[in-house]
mmCIF file of C-alpha atoms and ligand atoms in Angstrom:
data_model
loop_
_atom_site.group_PDB
_atom_site.id
_atom_site.type_symbol
_atom_site.label_atom_id
_atom_site.label_comp_id
_atom_site.label_asym_id
_atom_site.label_seq_id
_atom_site.Cartn_x
_atom_site.Cartn_y
_atom_site.Cartn_z
ATOM 1 C CA LYS A 1 2.155 11.313 13.655
ATOM 2 C CA PRO A 2 0.803 10.526 10.223
ATOM 3 C CA GLU A 3 0.748 6.874 9.264
ATOM 4 C CA TYR A 4 1.009 5.229 5.854
ATOM 5 C CA ALA A 5 -0.047 1.646 5.293
ATOM 6 C CA PHE A 6 1.353 -0.857 2.805
ATOM 7 C CA ILE A 7 -0.757 -3.765 1.729
ATOM 8 C CA GLY A 8 -0.997 -6.303 -1.070
ATOM 9 C CA ARG A 9 -1.436 -9.948 -1.914
ATOM 10 C CA SER A 10 1.121 -12.211 -0.338
ATOM 11 C CA ASN A 11 4.336 -12.459 -2.325
ATOM 12 C CA VAL A 12 3.704 -9.148 -4.103
ATOM 13 C CA GLY A 13 7.072 -7.857 -2.859
ATOM 14 C CA LYS A 14 5.891 -5.870 0.143
ATOM 15 C CA SER A 15 8.722 -6.756 2.507
ATOM 16 C CA SER A 16 11.263 -5.982 -0.194
ATOM 17 C CA LEU A 17 9.661 -2.624 -0.928
ATOM 18 C CA ILE A 18 9.498 -1.682 2.747
ATOM 19 C CA ASN A 19 13.149 -2.614 3.154
ATOM 20 C CA MET A 20 14.013 -0.441 0.191
ATOM 21 C CA LEU A 21 12.092 2.507 1.626
ATOM 22 C CA ALA A 22 13.645 2.063 5.045
ATOM 23 C CA GLU A 23 17.167 1.358 3.847
ATOM 24 C CA LYS A 24 19.895 2.426 6.236
ATOM 25 C CA LYS A 25 17.349 3.529 8.768
ATOM 26 C CA ALA A 26 17.176 1.744 12.024
ATOM 27 C CA LEU A 27 13.551 0.836 12.094
ATOM 28 C CA ALA A 28 12.189 1.371 15.537
ATOM 29 C CA LYS A 29 9.289 -0.946 15.836
ATOM 30 C CA THR A 30 6.355 0.599 17.604
ATOM 31 C CA SER A 31 3.492 -1.340 18.973
ATOM 32 C CA ALA A 32 0.684 0.972 18.120
ATOM 33 C CA THR A 33 -1.744 -1.897 17.840
ATOM 34 C CA PRO A 34 -1.448 -3.783 21.111
ATOM 35 C CA GLY A 35 -2.190 -7.447 20.810
ATOM 36 C CA LYS A 36 -2.089 -7.289 17.071
ATOM 37 C CA THR A 37 1.609 -6.744 16.698
ATOM 38 C CA GLN A 38 2.095 -9.970 14.830
ATOM 39 C CA LEU A 39 -0.366 -8.924 12.200
ATOM 40 C CA ILE A 40 0.235 -5.213 11.883
ATOM 41 C CA ASN A 41 3.735 -3.904 12.425
ATOM 42 C CA THR A 42 4.283 -0.192 12.539
ATOM 43 C CA PHE A 43 7.665 1.417 12.162
ATOM 44 C CA GLU A 44 8.768 4.929 12.871
ATOM 45 C CA MET A 45 10.299 6.524 9.796
ATOM 46 C CA ASP A 46 12.503 9.598 9.964
ATOM 47 C CA ASP A 47 10.871 10.682 13.181
ATOM 48 C CA THR A 48 8.077 12.171 11.118
ATOM 49 C CA TRP A 49 5.775 9.362 10.082
ATOM 50 C CA TYR A 50 4.799 5.763 10.733
ATOM 51 C CA LEU A 51 4.875 2.974 8.239
ATOM 52 C CA ALA A 52 2.309 0.256 8.841
ATOM 53 C CA ASP A 53 3.094 -3.126 7.353
ATOM 54 C CA LEU A 54 -0.228 -4.851 6.810
ATOM 55 C CA PRO A 55 -0.447 -8.599 6.275
ATOM 56 C CA GLY A 56 -0.737 -9.967 2.773
ATOM 57 C CA TYR A 57 -4.206 -10.853 1.679
ATOM 58 C CA GLY A 58 -5.571 -13.326 -0.796
ATOM 59 C CA PHE A 59 -4.908 -16.624 0.889
ATOM 60 C CA ALA A 60 -7.429 -18.479 -1.218
ATOM 61 C CA LYS A 61 -6.680 -21.674 0.657
ATOM 62 C CA ALA A 62 -7.291 -20.365 4.148
ATOM 63 C CA PRO A 63 -10.460 -21.659 5.755
ATOM 64 C CA LYS A 64 -13.349 -19.248 5.378
ATOM 65 C CA GLY A 65 -13.626 -18.497 9.091
ATOM 66 C CA VAL A 66 -9.966 -17.648 9.432
ATOM 67 C CA ARG A 67 -10.051 -15.521 6.327
ATOM 68 C CA GLY A 68 -13.052 -13.586 7.588
ATOM 69 C CA GLY A 69 -11.451 -12.725 10.923
ATOM 70 C CA PHE A 70 -8.206 -11.851 9.274
ATOM 71 C CA ASN A 71 -9.874 -9.545 6.797
ATOM 72 C CA LYS A 72 -12.026 -7.895 9.431
ATOM 73 C CA MET A 73 -8.959 -7.014 11.442
ATOM 74 C CA ILE A 74 -7.315 -5.318 8.445
ATOM 75 C CA TYR A 75 -10.504 -3.606 7.384
ATOM 76 C CA ASP A 76 -11.135 -2.296 10.902
ATOM 77 C CA TYR A 77 -7.638 -0.960 11.136
ATOM 78 C CA ILE A 78 -7.886 0.843 7.792
ATOM 79 C CA GLU A 79 -11.331 2.214 8.444
ATOM 80 C CA PHE A 80 -10.822 3.437 11.989
ATOM 81 C CA ARG A 81 -7.154 4.284 12.302
ATOM 82 C CA LYS A 82 -7.252 7.987 13.065
ATOM 83 C CA ASN A 83 -3.822 8.989 11.817
ATOM 84 C CA LEU A 84 -3.842 6.849 8.673
ATOM 85 C CA VAL A 85 -3.216 9.228 5.770
ATOM 86 C CA ASN A 86 -2.851 6.966 2.764
ATOM 87 C CA VAL A 87 -2.887 3.299 1.819
ATOM 88 C CA PHE A 88 -0.324 2.046 -0.674
ATOM 89 C CA LEU A 89 -1.740 -0.949 -2.496
ATOM 90 C CA LEU A 90 0.994 -3.085 -4.016
ATOM 91 C CA ILE A 91 0.364 -4.924 -7.251
ATOM 92 C CA ASP A 92 2.699 -7.243 -9.118
ATOM 93 C CA SER A 93 3.476 -5.592 -12.465
ATOM 94 C CA ARG A 94 3.259 -8.913 -14.247
ATOM 95 C CA HIS A 95 -0.300 -9.670 -13.239
ATOM 96 C CA THR A 96 -3.491 -8.808 -15.043
ATOM 97 C CA PRO A 97 -5.986 -6.948 -12.831
ATOM 98 C CA GLN A 98 -7.109 -9.299 -10.070
ATOM 99 C CA LYS A 99 -10.605 -9.267 -8.675
ATOM 100 C CA ILE A 100 -9.383 -9.250 -5.090
ATOM 101 C CA ASP A 101 -7.355 -6.063 -5.653
ATOM 102 C CA LEU A 102 -10.110 -4.321 -7.588
ATOM 103 C CA GLN A 103 -12.636 -5.181 -4.881
ATOM 104 C CA PHE A 104 -10.310 -3.902 -2.218
ATOM 105 C CA MET A 105 -9.948 -0.596 -4.083
ATOM 106 C CA GLU A 106 -13.695 -0.391 -4.387
ATOM 107 C CA TRP A 107 -14.004 -0.826 -0.643
ATOM 108 C CA LEU A 108 -11.395 1.894 -0.043
ATOM 109 C CA GLY A 109 -13.306 4.158 -2.391
ATOM 110 C CA ASN A 110 -16.592 3.532 -0.617
ATOM 111 C CA LYS A 111 -14.973 4.361 2.693
ATOM 112 C CA GLN A 112 -13.303 7.407 1.147
ATOM 113 C CA ILE A 113 -9.872 6.258 2.191
ATOM 114 C CA PRO A 114 -7.122 7.744 0.037
ATOM 115 C CA PHE A 115 -4.916 5.211 -1.676
ATOM 116 C CA ALA A 116 -2.166 4.938 -4.257
ATOM 117 C CA ILE A 117 -1.087 1.966 -6.339
ATOM 118 C CA VAL A 118 2.498 0.723 -6.363
ATOM 119 C CA PHE A 119 3.374 -1.669 -9.155
ATOM 120 C CA THR A 120 6.194 -3.933 -7.984
ATOM 121 C CA LYS A 121 8.942 -6.027 -9.592
ATOM 122 C CA LEU A 122 9.263 -3.683 -12.543
ATOM 123 C CA ASP A 123 12.616 -5.288 -13.358
ATOM 124 C CA LYS A 124 10.892 -8.496 -14.370
ATOM 125 C CA LEU A 125 9.335 -6.844 -17.417
ATOM 126 C CA THR A 126 10.638 -5.064 -20.481
ATOM 127 C CA SER A 127 9.533 -1.460 -20.688
ATOM 128 C CA THR A 128 7.199 -2.341 -23.563
ATOM 129 C CA GLN A 129 5.521 -5.069 -21.516
ATOM 130 C CA MET A 130 5.337 -2.732 -18.563
ATOM 131 C CA GLN A 131 3.666 -0.015 -20.595
ATOM 132 C CA LYS A 132 1.202 -2.500 -21.989
ATOM 133 C CA ASN A 133 0.304 -3.888 -18.546
ATOM 134 C CA LEU A 134 0.046 -0.417 -17.073
ATOM 135 C CA ASN A 135 -2.319 0.756 -19.801
ATOM 136 C CA HIS A 136 -4.381 -2.381 -19.442
ATOM 137 C CA TYR A 137 -4.640 -1.806 -15.693
ATOM 138 C CA LYS A 138 -5.559 1.848 -16.107
ATOM 139 C CA ASN A 139 -8.275 0.979 -18.612
ATOM 140 C CA GLU A 140 -9.674 -1.583 -16.199
ATOM 141 C CA LEU A 141 -9.734 1.001 -13.415
ATOM 142 C CA LEU A 142 -11.414 3.569 -15.621
ATOM 143 C CA LYS A 143 -14.358 1.199 -15.969
ATOM 144 C CA THR A 144 -15.279 1.937 -12.354
ATOM 145 C CA TRP A 145 -13.326 5.058 -11.431
ATOM 146 C CA GLU A 146 -13.754 8.518 -12.859
ATOM 147 C CA GLU A 147 -10.243 9.412 -11.936
ATOM 148 C CA LEU A 148 -7.159 7.254 -11.690
ATOM 149 C CA PRO A 149 -5.409 7.006 -8.345
ATOM 150 C CA LYS A 150 -1.804 8.021 -7.956
ATOM 151 C CA ILE A 151 0.309 5.256 -9.508
ATOM 152 C CA PHE A 152 3.936 4.374 -8.789
ATOM 153 C CA THR A 153 6.170 1.829 -10.471
ATOM 154 C CA SER A 154 8.867 0.192 -8.416
ATOM 155 C CA SER A 155 11.519 -2.447 -8.226
ATOM 156 C CA ALA A 156 13.177 -3.389 -4.981
ATOM 157 C CA SER A 157 15.887 -5.268 -6.869
ATOM 158 C CA SER A 158 16.744 -2.332 -9.128
ATOM 159 C CA LYS A 159 16.023 0.333 -6.502
ATOM 160 C CA ILE A 160 13.352 2.032 -8.552
ATOM 161 C CA GLY A 161 10.544 4.103 -7.139
ATOM 162 C CA LYS A 162 12.012 4.851 -3.733
ATOM 163 C CA LEU A 163 12.446 8.601 -4.164
ATOM 164 C CA GLU A 164 9.042 8.956 -5.804
ATOM 165 C CA ILE A 165 7.203 7.150 -3.021
ATOM 166 C CA LEU A 166 9.091 8.864 -0.202
ATOM 167 C CA GLY A 167 8.691 12.221 -1.957
ATOM 168 C CA TYR A 168 4.963 11.681 -2.212
ATOM 169 C CA ILE A 169 4.736 10.852 1.484
ATOM 170 C CA ASP A 170 6.758 13.963 2.321
ATOM 171 C CA SER A 171 4.491 16.137 0.213
ATOM 172 C CA LEU A 172 1.401 14.726 1.923
ATOM 173 C CA ASN A 173 3.039 15.224 5.311
ATOM 174 C CA GLU A 174 3.762 18.864 4.564
ATOM 175 C CA HIS A 175 0.092 19.556 4.075
ATOM 176 C CA LEU A 176 -0.706 17.732 7.262
ATOM 177 C CA VAL A 177 1.714 19.416 9.621
ATOM 178 C CA ASP A 178 -0.800 21.896 10.952
ATOM 179 C CA GLU A 179 -3.472 19.309 11.362
ATOM 180 C CA PHE A 180 -1.256 17.082 13.454
ATOM 181 C CA LYS A 181 0.138 19.929 15.538
ATOM 182 C CA LYS A 182 -3.284 20.691 16.898
ATOM 183 C CA GLU A 183 -3.519 17.298 18.548
HETATM 184 P P1 LIG B 201 5.854 -10.153 0.393
HETATM 185 O O1 LIG B 201 5.353 -11.527 0.666
HETATM 186 O O2 LIG B 201 4.830 -9.333 -0.306
HETATM 187 O O3 LIG B 201 6.439 -9.462 1.577
HETATM 188 O O4 LIG B 201 7.001 -10.315 -0.721
HETATM 189 P P2 LIG B 201 8.587 -10.357 -0.569
HETATM 190 O O5 LIG B 201 9.141 -8.998 -0.447
HETATM 191 O O6 LIG B 201 8.960 -11.351 0.453
HETATM 192 O O7 LIG B 201 8.952 -10.890 -2.026
HETATM 193 C C1 LIG B 201 8.409 -12.069 -2.567
HETATM 194 C C2 LIG B 201 9.355 -12.611 -3.629
HETATM 195 O O8 LIG B 201 9.492 -11.687 -4.700
HETATM 196 C C3 LIG B 201 10.764 -12.839 -3.096
HETATM 197 O O9 LIG B 201 11.272 -13.989 -3.722
HETATM 198 C C4 LIG B 201 11.516 -11.595 -3.546
HETATM 199 O O10 LIG B 201 12.881 -11.844 -3.741
HETATM 200 C C5 LIG B 201 10.832 -11.265 -4.845
HETATM 201 N N1 LIG B 201 10.876 -9.812 -5.117
HETATM 202 C C6 LIG B 201 10.426 -8.827 -4.319
HETATM 203 N N2 LIG B 201 10.599 -7.620 -4.891
HETATM 204 C C7 LIG B 201 11.190 -7.845 -6.081
HETATM 205 C C8 LIG B 201 11.643 -6.987 -7.140
HETATM 206 O O11 LIG B 201 11.523 -5.749 -7.119
HETATM 207 N N3 LIG B 201 12.202 -7.595 -8.220
HETATM 208 C C9 LIG B 201 12.326 -8.949 -8.316
HETATM 209 N N4 LIG B 201 12.876 -9.444 -9.428
HETATM 210 N N5 LIG B 201 11.933 -9.773 -7.333
HETATM 211 C C10 LIG B 201 11.366 -9.241 -6.237
#
């Protein structure tokens, strides 16, 4: 089954977003990554796809060695996971573009791994501020990217973005059906 990964800096609102997406669904935890279940949790969604909850990155205070191993594990998963269809990179709407996120996108681009951006905590900004931040972010991206990735705005508190994100996943899944049937 196709898998979709959610990742972002710690405290970006990832758990809240995942809870919003999964609302009212009994999440059956799968252990698709034996031995790594504490770091990568995958959940079966709607019987049709897996949601992978990747650990938050950007622990500036973690010792270098720990950080390296931690990162390698995430990078290996993303690079080699066969059924991974798309990575959703979560970014706090209030923040200016952060180097760590931009570098991560660059890495995804180099590896040709499809990704989308989800701006979180939309409710914390006025729509004018939001528009300003969004434009600023897009301009920053256009310095290195020819084309902008798919961008979602969301708020777990105000239940914004759920239908858009789930709809996008459904539309990607539809195109994949044949591919996955062959396996
Ligand atoms: P994680 O560390 O990325 O999993 O982030 P959490 O989902 O645990 O959220 C971190 C903090 O941000 C918590 O205090 C949440 O209550 C808060 N938070 C998460 N999503 C939202 C949101 O959409 N709106 C607001 N106002 N707060 C949020």
